[in-house]
Amino acid sequence: MTDNANEVSQQPLLDLTTGFMRFKTFAAAVELDVFTRLSGGREVTAEEFAAEIGLQQRPADILLPALVALDLLDKRDGRYRNSAMAEEFLVKGKPYFFGGFVQFYDRGLYPGWEQLVNSLRTNRSMFVDPEQQQDTVFAPNDFMMNFFWEAMHALAGYTGKELGAAYDFSRHQRLLDVGGGSGGIPIELCSRVPGLSAGVYELPHVCTVVERKIAEAGLDDVIDAVPGDFTTDETLPGGYDVMLLSQVMHCGDEKTNRELLDKCFAALEPGGSVLICELLLDPDRTGPANAAVMGLNMLVSHAGGQNYSEAEYQDWLADAGFVDLEVIRINAAGADGAVIGRKPE
């Protein structure tokens, strides 16, 4: 009789157990501004690192090998420098700065995840005000206005870069990003695709963020902020030949999402396309892990929603009247693919 216990290892369980330690180490380095301080190819000794970051030598000596092991720093000849990944994505001021996203998860979402069992048992978000039944993740408070949307912007921009490489937006003239946040994707696409203009359809208080980001990108004459609420507005703005739903569908239940696709179909120009850009579950809903775990994040942080499979999105698109359905793959932190449907001529 084979002893199955001898054929498997505890290591995957240890990796799962200590995953939070890796994240908190990463978040601490971002909080300490490690990567911006070491930007531009700067190399430091352990002693110089401690002085630069403002740490005593013992914690510096403990932190450094952890950051090297996590591929965030490189060590050569006793000196430490940013890894290529850290230099590209973790230096403030870089186009796709990821640090704000890390801090949002650390300060905003991490405490809610401590209540995951409660969310599972009650089917309730830990971020809904029980007195007002208001989803505090999208409330117009200072934290959201000054931190969350900034964190999402660079993430969206990189998603736009990958999406633009995988899908030919030059076939379109006017894009509507429905629930487009700070406008990161349209800014990226309109900067790359000649002749493409866009609207960012967002809540009125978010439109102020959109307008600022558009101005900073010098695209005031190409992109507009379009105030509205796709969850309550009966119709979507018309005159667009492509619509984008990026990290929007995972916030809603099936009924809400079907209604939104019906609105997209009605508003799109004939021959226009809709792209659902998300972390996509496999058709059999067994993975990938990023998409599956993000579904739990929706349980903790939102009053409704989950991550859905590409097959579910295709079914909803077909039922709404879309044809020529396809799935394209991208490699971005916020999405790994897009499900596309076209409105018949």
mmCIF file of C-alpha atoms in Angstrom:
data_model
loop_
_atom_site.group_PDB
_atom_site.id
_atom_site.type_symbol
_atom_site.label_atom_id
_atom_site.label_comp_id
_atom_site.label_asym_id
_atom_site.label_seq_id
_atom_site.Cartn_x
_atom_site.Cartn_y
_atom_site.Cartn_z
ATOM 1 C CA MET A 1 0.000 0.000 0.000
ATOM 2 C CA THR A 2 1.424 3.370 -1.022
ATOM 3 C CA ASP A 3 1.848 6.010 1.658
ATOM 4 C CA ASN A 4 0.513 9.115 -0.092
ATOM 5 C CA ALA A 5 1.876 11.295 2.721
ATOM 6 C CA ASN A 6 5.399 10.524 1.469
ATOM 7 C CA GLU A 7 4.544 11.661 -2.073
ATOM 8 C CA VAL A 8 3.477 15.194 -1.243
ATOM 9 C CA SER A 9 5.171 18.106 0.468
ATOM 10 C CA GLN A 10 4.141 20.610 3.084
ATOM 11 C CA GLN A 11 5.986 23.371 1.216
ATOM 12 C CA PRO A 12 2.945 24.604 -0.753
ATOM 13 C CA LEU A 13 1.052 24.883 2.534
ATOM 14 C CA LEU A 14 3.932 26.828 4.081
ATOM 15 C CA ASP A 15 3.972 29.162 1.073
ATOM 16 C CA LEU A 16 0.246 29.782 1.504
ATOM 17 C CA THR A 17 0.650 30.332 5.235
ATOM 18 C CA THR A 18 3.477 32.839 4.925
ATOM 19 C CA GLY A 19 2.095 34.667 1.903
ATOM 20 C CA PHE A 20 1.009 37.567 4.093
ATOM 21 C CA MET A 21 4.592 37.972 5.326
ATOM 22 C CA ARG A 22 5.819 38.493 1.778
ATOM 23 C CA PHE A 23 3.111 41.036 1.071
ATOM 24 C CA LYS A 24 3.735 42.991 4.277
ATOM 25 C CA THR A 25 7.489 43.008 3.584
ATOM 26 C CA PHE A 26 6.780 44.384 0.119
ATOM 27 C CA ALA A 27 4.308 46.946 1.468
ATOM 28 C CA ALA A 28 6.775 48.055 4.155
ATOM 29 C CA ALA A 29 9.472 48.673 1.540
ATOM 30 C CA VAL A 30 7.030 50.759 -0.502
ATOM 31 C CA GLU A 31 6.006 52.678 2.632
ATOM 32 C CA LEU A 32 9.684 53.354 3.409
ATOM 33 C CA ASP A 33 10.182 54.630 -0.162
ATOM 34 C CA VAL A 34 13.037 52.184 -0.672
ATOM 35 C CA PHE A 35 12.780 51.896 -4.444
ATOM 36 C CA THR A 36 12.462 55.587 -5.216
ATOM 37 C CA ARG A 37 15.468 56.304 -3.011
ATOM 38 C CA LEU A 38 17.529 53.729 -4.925
ATOM 39 C CA SER A 39 16.294 54.747 -8.367
ATOM 40 C CA GLY A 40 18.474 55.585 -11.342
ATOM 41 C CA GLY A 41 20.910 52.710 -10.862
ATOM 42 C CA ARG A 42 22.074 53.804 -7.416
ATOM 43 C CA GLU A 43 23.981 51.128 -5.466
ATOM 44 C CA VAL A 44 24.463 51.161 -1.682
ATOM 45 C CA THR A 45 26.077 49.076 1.006
ATOM 46 C CA ALA A 46 24.020 47.723 3.881
ATOM 47 C CA GLU A 47 25.325 50.541 6.069
ATOM 48 C CA GLU A 48 24.460 53.179 3.461
ATOM 49 C CA PHE A 49 21.035 51.617 3.008
ATOM 50 C CA ALA A 50 20.294 51.865 6.733
ATOM 51 C CA ALA A 51 21.310 55.521 6.802
ATOM 52 C CA GLU A 52 19.374 56.357 3.634
ATOM 53 C CA ILE A 53 16.116 54.688 4.738
ATOM 54 C CA GLY A 54 16.454 55.815 8.349
ATOM 55 C CA LEU A 55 16.735 52.371 9.955
ATOM 56 C CA GLN A 56 18.950 50.948 12.630
ATOM 57 C CA GLN A 57 21.456 48.447 11.279
ATOM 58 C CA ARG A 58 19.773 45.298 12.606
ATOM 59 C CA PRO A 59 16.389 45.822 10.897
ATOM 60 C CA ALA A 60 18.191 46.977 7.740
ATOM 61 C CA ASP A 61 20.276 43.799 7.723
ATOM 62 C CA ILE A 62 17.074 41.737 8.106
ATOM 63 C CA LEU A 63 15.094 43.605 5.461
ATOM 64 C CA LEU A 64 17.739 43.569 2.729
ATOM 65 C CA PRO A 65 17.982 39.782 2.130
ATOM 66 C CA ALA A 66 14.185 39.569 2.163
ATOM 67 C CA LEU A 67 13.923 42.179 -0.594
ATOM 68 C CA VAL A 68 16.616 40.406 -2.610
ATOM 69 C CA ALA A 69 14.858 37.044 -2.164
ATOM 70 C CA LEU A 70 11.596 38.611 -3.357
ATOM 71 C CA ASP A 71 13.353 39.875 -6.525
ATOM 72 C CA LEU A 72 12.787 43.494 -5.537
ATOM 73 C CA LEU A 73 16.492 44.286 -5.019
ATOM 74 C CA ASP A 74 19.629 42.851 -6.588
ATOM 75 C CA LYS A 75 22.904 42.335 -4.701
ATOM 76 C CA ARG A 76 26.282 42.504 -6.364
ATOM 77 C CA ASP A 77 29.693 42.740 -4.733
ATOM 78 C CA GLY A 78 28.168 43.627 -1.375
ATOM 79 C CA ARG A 79 26.045 46.459 -2.781
ATOM 80 C CA TYR A 80 22.294 46.642 -3.281
ATOM 81 C CA ARG A 81 20.299 48.167 -6.141
ATOM 82 C CA ASN A 82 16.768 48.043 -7.520
ATOM 83 C CA SER A 83 15.874 45.016 -9.577
ATOM 84 C CA ALA A 84 14.724 45.766 -13.118
ATOM 85 C CA MET A 85 11.114 45.174 -12.050
ATOM 86 C CA ALA A 86 11.383 47.546 -9.085
ATOM 87 C CA GLU A 87 13.059 50.225 -11.199
ATOM 88 C CA GLU A 88 10.287 50.029 -13.796
ATOM 89 C CA PHE A 89 7.210 49.850 -11.545
ATOM 90 C CA LEU A 90 8.093 50.959 -8.006
ATOM 91 C CA VAL A 91 9.778 54.324 -8.518
ATOM 92 C CA LYS A 92 7.504 57.308 -7.929
ATOM 93 C CA GLY A 93 6.961 59.365 -11.041
ATOM 94 C CA LYS A 94 7.352 56.451 -13.466
ATOM 95 C CA PRO A 95 4.391 56.045 -15.871
ATOM 96 C CA TYR A 96 3.222 52.726 -14.434
ATOM 97 C CA PHE A 97 4.070 53.277 -10.765
ATOM 98 C CA PHE A 98 2.589 50.336 -8.846
ATOM 99 C CA GLY A 99 3.352 51.516 -5.315
ATOM 100 C CA GLY A 100 0.054 53.311 -4.777
ATOM 101 C CA PHE A 101 -1.815 50.124 -5.604
ATOM 102 C CA VAL A 102 0.249 48.253 -3.023
ATOM 103 C CA GLN A 103 -0.521 50.875 -0.380
ATOM 104 C CA PHE A 104 -4.237 50.795 -1.167
ATOM 105 C CA TYR A 105 -4.297 47.043 -0.608
ATOM 106 C CA ASP A 106 -2.178 47.385 2.528
ATOM 107 C CA ARG A 107 -4.181 50.196 4.137
ATOM 108 C CA GLY A 108 -7.574 49.767 2.532
ATOM 109 C CA LEU A 109 -8.273 46.118 1.764
ATOM 110 C CA TYR A 110 -5.960 44.170 4.077
ATOM 111 C CA PRO A 111 -7.959 44.973 7.258
ATOM 112 C CA GLY A 112 -11.168 43.829 5.570
ATOM 113 C CA TRP A 113 -9.619 40.499 4.641
ATOM 114 C CA GLU A 114 -9.244 39.776 8.338
ATOM 115 C CA GLN A 115 -13.038 39.479 8.260
ATOM 116 C CA LEU A 116 -13.151 37.000 5.362
ATOM 117 C CA VAL A 117 -14.829 34.259 7.414
ATOM 118 C CA ASN A 118 -17.554 36.706 8.424
ATOM 119 C CA SER A 119 -18.063 37.626 4.768
ATOM 120 C CA LEU A 120 -18.323 33.959 3.818
ATOM 121 C CA ARG A 121 -20.795 33.196 6.591
ATOM 122 C CA THR A 122 -22.990 36.253 6.066
ATOM 123 C CA ASN A 123 -22.593 36.898 2.313
ATOM 124 C CA ARG A 124 -21.833 40.514 3.259
ATOM 125 C CA SER A 125 -19.096 42.931 2.349
ATOM 126 C CA MET A 126 -17.010 44.221 5.219
ATOM 127 C CA PHE A 127 -16.907 47.613 3.474
ATOM 128 C CA VAL A 128 -20.623 48.407 3.490
ATOM 129 C CA ASP A 129 -21.872 50.952 6.027
ATOM 130 C CA PRO A 130 -24.618 49.025 7.867
ATOM 131 C CA GLU A 131 -26.421 52.267 8.739
ATOM 132 C CA GLN A 132 -26.556 53.633 5.189
ATOM 133 C CA GLN A 133 -26.098 50.399 3.184
ATOM 134 C CA GLN A 134 -23.520 52.364 1.216
ATOM 135 C CA ASP A 135 -20.537 50.729 -0.447
ATOM 136 C CA THR A 136 -17.694 52.661 1.181
ATOM 137 C CA VAL A 137 -15.183 51.482 -1.432
ATOM 138 C CA PHE A 138 -16.646 53.980 -3.917
ATOM 139 C CA ALA A 139 -17.749 56.680 -1.478
ATOM 140 C CA PRO A 140 -16.463 60.204 -2.239
ATOM 141 C CA ASN A 141 -14.267 60.490 0.845
ATOM 142 C CA ASP A 142 -10.751 61.905 1.091
ATOM 143 C CA PHE A 143 -9.102 58.476 1.177
ATOM 144 C CA MET A 144 -10.796 57.427 -2.054
ATOM 145 C CA MET A 145 -10.327 60.738 -3.853
ATOM 146 C CA ASN A 146 -6.680 61.202 -2.916
ATOM 147 C CA PHE A 147 -5.452 57.625 -2.743
ATOM 148 C CA PHE A 148 -7.598 54.943 -4.397
ATOM 149 C CA TRP A 149 -8.022 56.610 -7.786
ATOM 150 C CA GLU A 150 -4.325 57.450 -7.917
ATOM 151 C CA ALA A 151 -3.534 53.830 -7.117
ATOM 152 C CA MET A 152 -5.825 52.568 -9.871
ATOM 153 C CA HIS A 153 -4.537 54.985 -12.503
ATOM 154 C CA ALA A 154 -1.155 53.397 -13.171
ATOM 155 C CA LEU A 155 -2.702 49.932 -13.055
ATOM 156 C CA ALA A 156 -5.256 50.975 -15.673
ATOM 157 C CA GLY A 157 -2.589 52.597 -17.828
ATOM 158 C CA TYR A 158 -0.570 49.399 -18.044
ATOM 159 C CA THR A 159 -3.736 47.429 -18.782
ATOM 160 C CA GLY A 160 -4.396 49.882 -21.610
ATOM 161 C CA LYS A 161 -0.882 49.338 -22.948
ATOM 162 C CA GLU A 162 -1.361 45.562 -23.033
ATOM 163 C CA LEU A 163 -4.908 45.812 -24.392
ATOM 164 C CA GLY A 164 -3.785 48.133 -27.167
ATOM 165 C CA ALA A 165 -1.115 45.625 -28.188
ATOM 166 C CA ALA A 166 -3.610 42.745 -28.322
ATOM 167 C CA TYR A 167 -6.586 44.481 -29.953
ATOM 168 C CA ASP A 168 -6.621 46.811 -32.969
ATOM 169 C CA PHE A 169 -8.344 49.972 -31.754
ATOM 170 C CA SER A 170 -7.478 51.753 -35.010
ATOM 171 C CA ARG A 171 -10.629 50.185 -36.480
ATOM 172 C CA HIS A 172 -12.644 52.444 -34.146
ATOM 173 C CA GLN A 173 -13.127 56.195 -33.862
ATOM 174 C CA ARG A 174 -14.883 56.809 -30.510
ATOM 175 C CA LEU A 175 -14.392 54.811 -27.314
ATOM 176 C CA LEU A 176 -16.583 54.928 -24.205
ATOM 177 C CA ASP A 177 -14.926 53.576 -21.072
ATOM 178 C CA VAL A 178 -17.894 52.647 -18.878
ATOM 179 C CA GLY A 179 -16.979 53.015 -15.216
ATOM 180 C CA GLY A 180 -13.528 54.010 -16.405
ATOM 181 C CA GLY A 181 -12.145 55.275 -13.095
ATOM 182 C CA SER A 182 -9.507 57.951 -13.564
ATOM 183 C CA GLY A 183 -9.320 57.384 -17.322
ATOM 184 C CA GLY A 184 -6.047 55.483 -17.359
ATOM 185 C CA ILE A 185 -6.984 53.138 -20.205
ATOM 186 C CA PRO A 186 -8.389 55.786 -22.609
ATOM 187 C CA ILE A 187 -5.403 58.039 -21.903
ATOM 188 C CA GLU A 188 -3.052 55.206 -22.809
ATOM 189 C CA LEU A 189 -5.010 54.187 -25.913
ATOM 190 C CA CYS A 190 -5.622 57.696 -27.251
ATOM 191 C CA SER A 191 -1.931 58.469 -26.822
ATOM 192 C CA ARG A 192 -1.079 55.471 -28.985
ATOM 193 C CA VAL A 193 -3.872 55.290 -31.579
ATOM 194 C CA PRO A 194 -4.095 58.224 -34.007
ATOM 195 C CA GLY A 195 -7.642 59.444 -34.584
ATOM 196 C CA LEU A 196 -9.148 57.702 -31.549
ATOM 197 C CA SER A 197 -11.174 59.865 -29.156
ATOM 198 C CA ALA A 198 -12.837 58.748 -25.945
ATOM 199 C CA GLY A 199 -15.289 59.447 -23.181
ATOM 200 C CA VAL A 200 -14.882 58.276 -19.579
ATOM 201 C CA TYR A 201 -18.322 57.557 -18.152
ATOM 202 C CA GLU A 202 -18.029 57.911 -14.374
ATOM 203 C CA LEU A 203 -19.717 59.158 -11.226
ATOM 204 C CA PRO A 204 -19.749 62.978 -11.038
ATOM 205 C CA HIS A 205 -17.275 63.200 -8.145
ATOM 206 C CA VAL A 206 -14.844 60.914 -10.006
ATOM 207 C CA CYS A 207 -15.080 63.062 -13.140
ATOM 208 C CA THR A 208 -12.987 65.705 -11.357
ATOM 209 C CA VAL A 209 -10.180 63.137 -11.152
ATOM 210 C CA VAL A 210 -10.679 62.211 -14.809
ATOM 211 C CA GLU A 211 -10.487 65.851 -15.911
ATOM 212 C CA ARG A 212 -7.261 66.375 -13.967
ATOM 213 C CA LYS A 213 -5.654 63.273 -15.451
ATOM 214 C CA ILE A 214 -6.742 64.213 -18.966
ATOM 215 C CA ALA A 215 -5.244 67.676 -18.525
ATOM 216 C CA GLU A 216 -1.983 66.251 -17.175
ATOM 217 C CA ALA A 217 -1.754 64.022 -20.263
ATOM 218 C CA GLY A 218 -2.466 66.962 -22.584
ATOM 219 C CA LEU A 219 -5.498 65.218 -24.065
ATOM 220 C CA ASP A 220 -8.247 67.719 -23.218
ATOM 221 C CA ASP A 221 -9.287 67.888 -26.860
ATOM 222 C CA VAL A 222 -9.365 64.089 -27.278
ATOM 223 C CA ILE A 223 -10.968 62.687 -24.121
ATOM 224 C CA ASP A 224 -14.032 63.875 -22.215
ATOM 225 C CA ALA A 225 -15.301 63.118 -18.718
ATOM 226 C CA VAL A 226 -18.939 62.042 -19.038
ATOM 227 C CA PRO A 227 -20.828 62.134 -15.710
ATOM 228 C CA GLY A 228 -23.321 59.381 -15.020
ATOM 229 C CA ASP A 229 -24.046 56.154 -13.165
ATOM 230 C CA PHE A 230 -24.344 53.025 -15.260
ATOM 231 C CA THR A 231 -26.050 51.196 -12.393
ATOM 232 C CA THR A 232 -29.012 53.599 -12.301
ATOM 233 C CA ASP A 233 -29.062 55.447 -15.641
ATOM 234 C CA GLU A 234 -31.602 53.883 -17.980
ATOM 235 C CA THR A 235 -29.405 54.408 -21.032
ATOM 236 C CA LEU A 236 -25.723 54.910 -21.818
ATOM 237 C CA PRO A 237 -24.380 57.789 -23.923
ATOM 238 C CA GLY A 238 -24.588 57.132 -27.663
ATOM 239 C CA GLY A 239 -22.347 57.867 -30.613
ATOM 240 C CA TYR A 240 -19.553 55.431 -29.714
ATOM 241 C CA ASP A 241 -18.373 52.534 -31.860
ATOM 242 C CA VAL A 242 -16.487 50.713 -29.093
ATOM 243 C CA MET A 243 -17.258 50.350 -25.398
ATOM 244 C CA LEU A 244 -14.932 49.107 -22.680
ATOM 245 C CA LEU A 245 -15.988 47.438 -19.439
ATOM 246 C CA SER A 246 -12.700 47.066 -17.551
ATOM 247 C CA GLN A 247 -12.876 45.584 -14.049
ATOM 248 C CA VAL A 248 -16.534 46.595 -13.941
ATOM 249 C CA MET A 249 -18.435 43.348 -14.439
ATOM 250 C CA HIS A 250 -16.843 41.681 -11.431
ATOM 251 C CA CYS A 251 -18.595 44.262 -9.234
ATOM 252 C CA GLY A 252 -22.098 43.138 -10.232
ATOM 253 C CA ASP A 253 -24.301 40.067 -10.022
ATOM 254 C CA GLU A 254 -25.555 38.280 -13.126
ATOM 255 C CA LYS A 255 -28.778 40.280 -13.387
ATOM 256 C CA THR A 256 -26.954 43.612 -13.081
ATOM 257 C CA ASN A 257 -24.331 42.588 -15.632
ATOM 258 C CA ARG A 258 -26.889 41.374 -18.148
ATOM 259 C CA GLU A 259 -28.755 44.667 -17.831
ATOM 260 C CA LEU A 260 -25.512 46.583 -18.408
ATOM 261 C CA LEU A 261 -24.741 44.594 -21.553
ATOM 262 C CA ASP A 262 -28.246 45.304 -22.829
ATOM 263 C CA LYS A 263 -27.551 49.027 -22.318
ATOM 264 C CA CYS A 264 -24.239 48.712 -24.166
ATOM 265 C CA PHE A 265 -25.934 46.940 -27.074
ATOM 266 C CA ALA A 266 -28.634 49.597 -27.327
ATOM 267 C CA ALA A 267 -26.183 52.527 -27.194
ATOM 268 C CA LEU A 268 -23.431 51.178 -29.467
ATOM 269 C CA GLU A 269 -23.249 52.196 -33.091
ATOM 270 C CA PRO A 270 -24.103 49.334 -35.512
ATOM 271 C CA GLY A 271 -20.985 47.269 -36.119
ATOM 272 C CA GLY A 272 -19.468 48.516 -32.868
ATOM 273 C CA SER A 273 -17.773 46.298 -30.300
ATOM 274 C CA VAL A 274 -17.789 45.851 -26.553
ATOM 275 C CA LEU A 275 -14.766 44.557 -24.636
ATOM 276 C CA ILE A 276 -15.107 42.999 -21.173
ATOM 277 C CA CYS A 277 -11.622 43.235 -19.672
ATOM 278 C CA GLU A 278 -11.133 41.201 -16.487
ATOM 279 C CA LEU A 279 -9.230 38.510 -14.657
ATOM 280 C CA LEU A 280 -11.080 35.624 -16.318
ATOM 281 C CA LEU A 281 -11.919 32.328 -14.694
ATOM 282 C CA ASP A 282 -11.477 29.231 -16.831
ATOM 283 C CA PRO A 283 -14.692 27.842 -18.360
ATOM 284 C CA ASP A 284 -14.763 25.103 -15.698
ATOM 285 C CA ARG A 285 -14.157 27.694 -12.919
ATOM 286 C CA THR A 286 -11.064 25.947 -11.515
ATOM 287 C CA GLY A 287 -8.619 28.835 -11.893
ATOM 288 C CA PRO A 288 -6.356 30.606 -12.569
ATOM 289 C CA ALA A 289 -5.545 31.495 -8.974
ATOM 290 C CA ASN A 290 -5.390 35.271 -9.520
ATOM 291 C CA ALA A 291 -8.924 35.337 -10.901
ATOM 292 C CA ALA A 292 -10.289 32.918 -8.315
ATOM 293 C CA VAL A 293 -8.846 34.768 -5.319
ATOM 294 C CA MET A 294 -9.945 38.126 -6.709
ATOM 295 C CA GLY A 295 -13.472 36.760 -6.517
ATOM 296 C CA LEU A 296 -13.054 36.530 -2.752
ATOM 297 C CA ASN A 297 -11.832 40.113 -2.755
ATOM 298 C CA MET A 298 -15.147 41.112 -4.294
ATOM 299 C CA LEU A 299 -16.977 39.284 -1.502
ATOM 300 C CA VAL A 300 -15.007 41.151 1.167
ATOM 301 C CA SER A 301 -15.013 44.569 -0.454
ATOM 302 C CA HIS A 302 -18.281 44.899 -2.387
ATOM 303 C CA ALA A 303 -21.957 44.394 -1.739
ATOM 304 C CA GLY A 304 -22.243 42.262 -4.870
ATOM 305 C CA GLY A 305 -20.157 40.668 -7.557
ATOM 306 C CA GLN A 306 -17.576 37.981 -8.087
ATOM 307 C CA ASN A 307 -15.158 36.930 -10.797
ATOM 308 C CA TYR A 308 -16.760 35.190 -13.734
ATOM 309 C CA SER A 309 -15.569 32.807 -16.422
ATOM 310 C CA GLU A 310 -15.014 33.687 -20.049
ATOM 311 C CA ALA A 311 -17.821 31.253 -20.912
ATOM 312 C CA GLU A 312 -20.295 33.123 -18.710
ATOM 313 C CA TYR A 313 -19.398 36.432 -20.321
ATOM 314 C CA GLN A 314 -19.800 34.908 -23.791
ATOM 315 C CA ASP A 315 -23.244 33.572 -22.890
ATOM 316 C CA TRP A 316 -24.350 36.993 -21.606
ATOM 317 C CA LEU A 317 -22.995 38.746 -24.687
ATOM 318 C CA ALA A 318 -24.761 36.336 -27.021
ATOM 319 C CA ASP A 319 -28.054 36.723 -25.144
ATOM 320 C CA ALA A 320 -27.720 40.524 -25.436
ATOM 321 C CA GLY A 321 -27.435 40.190 -29.238
ATOM 322 C CA PHE A 322 -23.681 40.419 -29.765
ATOM 323 C CA VAL A 323 -22.020 38.254 -32.416
ATOM 324 C CA ASP A 324 -18.495 37.278 -33.499
ATOM 325 C CA LEU A 325 -17.535 36.509 -29.908
ATOM 326 C CA GLU A 326 -13.852 36.034 -29.119
ATOM 327 C CA VAL A 327 -11.420 35.996 -26.204
ATOM 328 C CA ILE A 328 -8.018 37.673 -26.330
ATOM 329 C CA ARG A 329 -5.272 37.307 -23.727
ATOM 330 C CA ILE A 330 -3.187 40.049 -22.151
ATOM 331 C CA ASN A 331 -0.594 40.138 -19.404
ATOM 332 C CA ALA A 332 -1.498 42.855 -16.920
ATOM 333 C CA ALA A 333 -1.925 42.922 -13.152
ATOM 334 C CA GLY A 334 -5.552 44.014 -13.356
ATOM 335 C CA ALA A 335 -6.698 41.754 -16.188
ATOM 336 C CA ASP A 336 -5.524 38.693 -18.087
ATOM 337 C CA GLY A 337 -7.926 38.860 -20.995
ATOM 338 C CA ALA A 338 -10.874 40.448 -22.735
ATOM 339 C CA VAL A 339 -14.095 38.906 -24.008
ATOM 340 C CA ILE A 340 -15.275 40.731 -27.129
ATOM 341 C CA GLY A 341 -18.628 40.934 -28.895
ATOM 342 C CA ARG A 342 -19.769 42.912 -31.935
ATOM 343 C CA LYS A 343 -23.139 44.539 -32.556
ATOM 344 C CA PRO A 344 -24.454 43.498 -35.991
ATOM 345 C CA GLU A 345 -24.584 46.134 -38.726
#
